PDB file of C-alpha atoms in Angstrom:
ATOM      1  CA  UNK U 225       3.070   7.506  -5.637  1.00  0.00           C
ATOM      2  CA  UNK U 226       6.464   9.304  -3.961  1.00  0.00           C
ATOM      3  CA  UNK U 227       9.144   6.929  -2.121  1.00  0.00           C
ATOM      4  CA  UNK U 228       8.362   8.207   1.078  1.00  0.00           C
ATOM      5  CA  UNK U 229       4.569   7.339   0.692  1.00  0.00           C
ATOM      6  CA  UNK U 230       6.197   4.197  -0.777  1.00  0.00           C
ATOM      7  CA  UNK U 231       8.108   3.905   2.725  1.00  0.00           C
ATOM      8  CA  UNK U 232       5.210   4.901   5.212  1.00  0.00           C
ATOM      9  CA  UNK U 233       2.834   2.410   3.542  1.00  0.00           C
ATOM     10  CA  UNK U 234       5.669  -0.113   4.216  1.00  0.00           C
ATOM     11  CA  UNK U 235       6.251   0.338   7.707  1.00  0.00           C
ATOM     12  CA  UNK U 236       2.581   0.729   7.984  1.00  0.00           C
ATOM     13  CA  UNK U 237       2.339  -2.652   6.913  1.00  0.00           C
ATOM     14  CA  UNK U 238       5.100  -4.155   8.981  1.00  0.00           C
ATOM     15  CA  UNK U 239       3.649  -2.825  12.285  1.00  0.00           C
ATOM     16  CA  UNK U 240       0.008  -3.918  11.098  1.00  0.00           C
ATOM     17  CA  UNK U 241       1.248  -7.775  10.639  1.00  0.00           C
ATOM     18  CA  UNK U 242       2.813  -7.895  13.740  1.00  0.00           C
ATOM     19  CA  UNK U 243       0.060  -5.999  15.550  1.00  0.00           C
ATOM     20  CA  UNK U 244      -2.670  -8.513  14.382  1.00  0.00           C
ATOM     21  CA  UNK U 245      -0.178 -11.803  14.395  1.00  0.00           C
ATOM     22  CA  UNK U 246      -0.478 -12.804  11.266  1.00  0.00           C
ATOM     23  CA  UNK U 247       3.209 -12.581  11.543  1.00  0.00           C
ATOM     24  CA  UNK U 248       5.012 -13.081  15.190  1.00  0.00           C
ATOM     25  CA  UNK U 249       8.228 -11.967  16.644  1.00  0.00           C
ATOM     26  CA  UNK U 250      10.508 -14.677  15.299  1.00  0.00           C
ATOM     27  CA  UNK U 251       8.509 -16.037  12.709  1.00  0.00           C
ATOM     28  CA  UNK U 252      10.128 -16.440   8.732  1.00  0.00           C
ATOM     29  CA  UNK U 253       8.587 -13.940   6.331  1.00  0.00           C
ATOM     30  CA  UNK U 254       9.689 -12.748   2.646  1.00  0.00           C
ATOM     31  CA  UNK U 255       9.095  -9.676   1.009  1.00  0.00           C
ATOM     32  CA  UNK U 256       9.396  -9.440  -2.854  1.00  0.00           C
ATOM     33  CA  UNK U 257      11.295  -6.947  -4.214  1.00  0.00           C
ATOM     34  CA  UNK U 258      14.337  -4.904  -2.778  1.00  0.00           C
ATOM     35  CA  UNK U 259      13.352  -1.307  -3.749  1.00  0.00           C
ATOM     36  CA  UNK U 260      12.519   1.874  -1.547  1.00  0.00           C
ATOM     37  CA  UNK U 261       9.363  -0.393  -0.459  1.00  0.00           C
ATOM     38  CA  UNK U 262      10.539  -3.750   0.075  1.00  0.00           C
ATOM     39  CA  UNK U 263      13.541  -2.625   1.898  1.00  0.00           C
ATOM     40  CA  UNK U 264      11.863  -0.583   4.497  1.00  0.00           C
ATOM     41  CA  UNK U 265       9.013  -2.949   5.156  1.00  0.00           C
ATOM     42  CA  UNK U 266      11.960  -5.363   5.279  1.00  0.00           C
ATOM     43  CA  UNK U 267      13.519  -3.205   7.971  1.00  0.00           C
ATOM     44  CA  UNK U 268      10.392  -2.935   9.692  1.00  0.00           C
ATOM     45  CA  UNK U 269       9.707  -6.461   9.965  1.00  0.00           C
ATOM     46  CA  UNK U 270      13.181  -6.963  11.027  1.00  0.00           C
ATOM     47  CA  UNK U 271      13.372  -4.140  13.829  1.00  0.00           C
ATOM     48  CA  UNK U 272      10.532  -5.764  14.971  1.00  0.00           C
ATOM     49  CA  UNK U 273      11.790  -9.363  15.346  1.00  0.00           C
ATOM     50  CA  UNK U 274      10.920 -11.257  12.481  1.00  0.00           C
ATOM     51  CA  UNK U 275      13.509 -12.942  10.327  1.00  0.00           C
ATOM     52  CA  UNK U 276      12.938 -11.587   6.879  1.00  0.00           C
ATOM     53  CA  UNK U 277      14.450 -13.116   3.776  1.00  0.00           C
ATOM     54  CA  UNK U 278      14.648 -10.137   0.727  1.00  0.00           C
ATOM     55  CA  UNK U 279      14.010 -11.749  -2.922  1.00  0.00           C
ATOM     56  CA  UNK U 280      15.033  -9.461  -5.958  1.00  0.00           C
ATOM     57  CA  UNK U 281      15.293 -10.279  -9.582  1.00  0.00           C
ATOM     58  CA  UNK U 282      18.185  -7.454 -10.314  1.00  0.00           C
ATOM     59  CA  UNK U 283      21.411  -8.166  -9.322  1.00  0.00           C
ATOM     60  CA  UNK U 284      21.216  -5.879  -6.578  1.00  0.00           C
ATOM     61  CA  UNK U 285      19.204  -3.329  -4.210  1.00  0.00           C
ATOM     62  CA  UNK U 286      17.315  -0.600  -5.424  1.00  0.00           C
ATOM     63  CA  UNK U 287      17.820  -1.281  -9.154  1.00  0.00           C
ATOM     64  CA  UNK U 288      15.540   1.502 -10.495  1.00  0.00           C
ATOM     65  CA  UNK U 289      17.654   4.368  -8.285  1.00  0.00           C
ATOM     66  CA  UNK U 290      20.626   3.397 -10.781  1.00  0.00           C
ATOM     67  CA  UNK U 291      21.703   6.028 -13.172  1.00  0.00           C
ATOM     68  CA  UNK U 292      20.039   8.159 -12.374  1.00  0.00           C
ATOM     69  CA  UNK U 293      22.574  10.803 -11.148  1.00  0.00           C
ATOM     70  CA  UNK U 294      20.209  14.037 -13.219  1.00  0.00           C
ATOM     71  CA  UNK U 295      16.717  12.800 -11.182  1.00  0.00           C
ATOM     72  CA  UNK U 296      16.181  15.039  -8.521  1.00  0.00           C
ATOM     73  CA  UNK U 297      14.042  13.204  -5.115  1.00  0.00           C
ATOM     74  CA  UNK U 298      12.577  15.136  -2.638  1.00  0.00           C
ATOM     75  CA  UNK U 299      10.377  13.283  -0.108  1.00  0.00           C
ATOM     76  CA  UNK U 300       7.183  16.628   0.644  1.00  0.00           C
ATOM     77  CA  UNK U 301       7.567  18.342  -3.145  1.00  0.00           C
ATOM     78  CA  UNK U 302       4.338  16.659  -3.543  1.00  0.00           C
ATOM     79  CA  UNK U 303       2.889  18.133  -0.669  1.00  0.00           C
ATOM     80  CA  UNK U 304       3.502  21.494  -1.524  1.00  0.00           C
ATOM     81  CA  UNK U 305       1.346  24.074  -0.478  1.00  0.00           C
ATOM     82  CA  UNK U 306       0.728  22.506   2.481  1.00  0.00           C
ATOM     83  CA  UNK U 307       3.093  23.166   5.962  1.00  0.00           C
ATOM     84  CA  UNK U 308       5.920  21.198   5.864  1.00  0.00           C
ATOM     85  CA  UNK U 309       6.243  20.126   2.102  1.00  0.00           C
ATOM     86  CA  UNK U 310       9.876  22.213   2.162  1.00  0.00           C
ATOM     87  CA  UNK U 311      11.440  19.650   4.539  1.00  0.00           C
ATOM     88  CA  UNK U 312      15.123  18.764   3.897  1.00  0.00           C
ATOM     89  CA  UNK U 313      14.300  15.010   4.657  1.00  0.00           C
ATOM     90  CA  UNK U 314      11.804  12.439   5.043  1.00  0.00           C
ATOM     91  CA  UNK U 315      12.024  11.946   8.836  1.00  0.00           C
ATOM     92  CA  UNK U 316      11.494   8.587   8.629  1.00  0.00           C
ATOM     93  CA  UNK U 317      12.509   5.944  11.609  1.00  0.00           C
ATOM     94  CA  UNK U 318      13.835   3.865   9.330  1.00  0.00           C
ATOM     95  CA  UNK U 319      15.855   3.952   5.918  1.00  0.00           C
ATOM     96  CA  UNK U 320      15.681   8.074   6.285  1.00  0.00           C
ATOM     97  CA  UNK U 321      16.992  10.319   3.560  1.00  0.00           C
ATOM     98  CA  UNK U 322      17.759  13.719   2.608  1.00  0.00           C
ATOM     99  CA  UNK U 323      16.526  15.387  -0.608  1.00  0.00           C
ATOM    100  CA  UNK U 324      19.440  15.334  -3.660  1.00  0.00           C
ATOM    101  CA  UNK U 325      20.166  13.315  -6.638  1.00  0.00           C
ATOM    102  CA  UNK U 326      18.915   9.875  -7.345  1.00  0.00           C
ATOM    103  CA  UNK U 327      22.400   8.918  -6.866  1.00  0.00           C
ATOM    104  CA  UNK U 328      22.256  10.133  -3.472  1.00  0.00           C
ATOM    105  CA  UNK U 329      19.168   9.228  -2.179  1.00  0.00           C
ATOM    106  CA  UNK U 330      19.864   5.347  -3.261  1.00  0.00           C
ATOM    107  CA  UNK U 331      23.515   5.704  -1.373  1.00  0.00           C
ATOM    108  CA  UNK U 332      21.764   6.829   1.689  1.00  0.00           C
ATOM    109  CA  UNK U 333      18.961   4.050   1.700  1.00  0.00           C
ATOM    110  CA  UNK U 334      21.649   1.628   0.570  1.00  0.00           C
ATOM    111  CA  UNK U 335      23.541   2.198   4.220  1.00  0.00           C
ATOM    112  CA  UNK U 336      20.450   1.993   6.086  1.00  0.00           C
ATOM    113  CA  UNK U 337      19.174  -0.947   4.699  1.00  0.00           C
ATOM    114  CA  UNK U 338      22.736  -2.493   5.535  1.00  0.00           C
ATOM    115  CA  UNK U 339      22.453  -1.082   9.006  1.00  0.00           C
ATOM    116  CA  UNK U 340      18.777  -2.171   9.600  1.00  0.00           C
ATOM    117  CA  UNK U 341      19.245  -5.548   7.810  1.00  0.00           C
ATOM    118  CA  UNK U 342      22.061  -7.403   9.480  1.00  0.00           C
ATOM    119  CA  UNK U 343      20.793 -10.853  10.715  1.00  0.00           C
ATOM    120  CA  UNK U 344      17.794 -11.415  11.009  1.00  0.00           C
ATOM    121  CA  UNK U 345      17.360 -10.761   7.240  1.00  0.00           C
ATOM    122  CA  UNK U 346      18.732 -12.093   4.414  1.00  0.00           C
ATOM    123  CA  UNK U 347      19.142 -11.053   0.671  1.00  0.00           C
ATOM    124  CA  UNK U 348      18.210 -13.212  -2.092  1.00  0.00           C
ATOM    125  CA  UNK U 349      19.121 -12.042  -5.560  1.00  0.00           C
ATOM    126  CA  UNK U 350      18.610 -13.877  -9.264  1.00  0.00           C
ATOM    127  CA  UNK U 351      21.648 -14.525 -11.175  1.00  0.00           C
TER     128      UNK U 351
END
């Protein structure tokens, strides 16, 4: 599975809790895990009014993007033949990104999960 399928199924699942109310508009929720996943369903369920607490065992966000500066992401290669698989970035409404290194790619979610997640969310991390 890509990151950006990662991401869609996230915000998928943010909208579809809210929609059916099995979580409301001000109402705590946790999400497990603060990769490309659990940072943009986190995002989601923030934009949308809930107040999200992030729990990660790492010591910090998106701990399998590290290092890995020679690992190329590009969110339609997988796609390819069909139209649009050649797009320069995800087009996502939330934690978007450009195609480039790992490196990259983690720098670019990194600032819009710090964007998106200001309070209402918090970050949890093991020590």
């Amino acid at each position: 599975m890509t990151i950006y399928s990662q991401q869609v199924r996230a915000l998928n699942l943010a909208a579809a809790l809210l929609a059916s109310e099995r979580v409301r508009v001000g109402e705590r929720v946790v999400v497990v895990g603060a990769g490309a996943a659990g940072l943009t369903c986190a995002a989601g369920l923030s934009m949308l009014g809930a107040e999200v607490t992030v729990l990660e065992a790492r010591a910090e966000i998106l701990p399998l993007f590290r290092g890995g500066s020679t690992r190329w992401l590009h969110p339609g290669v997988y796609d390819w033949p069909l139209e649009g698989w050649d797009r320069d970035r995800a087009g996502l409404p939330l934690l978007d990104w450009a195609h480039g290194p790992a490196d990259r790619v983690r720098a670019q979610l990194e600032e819009g999960a710090r964007w998106r997640m200001g309070s209402p969310c918090t970050m949890v991390f093991a020590t």
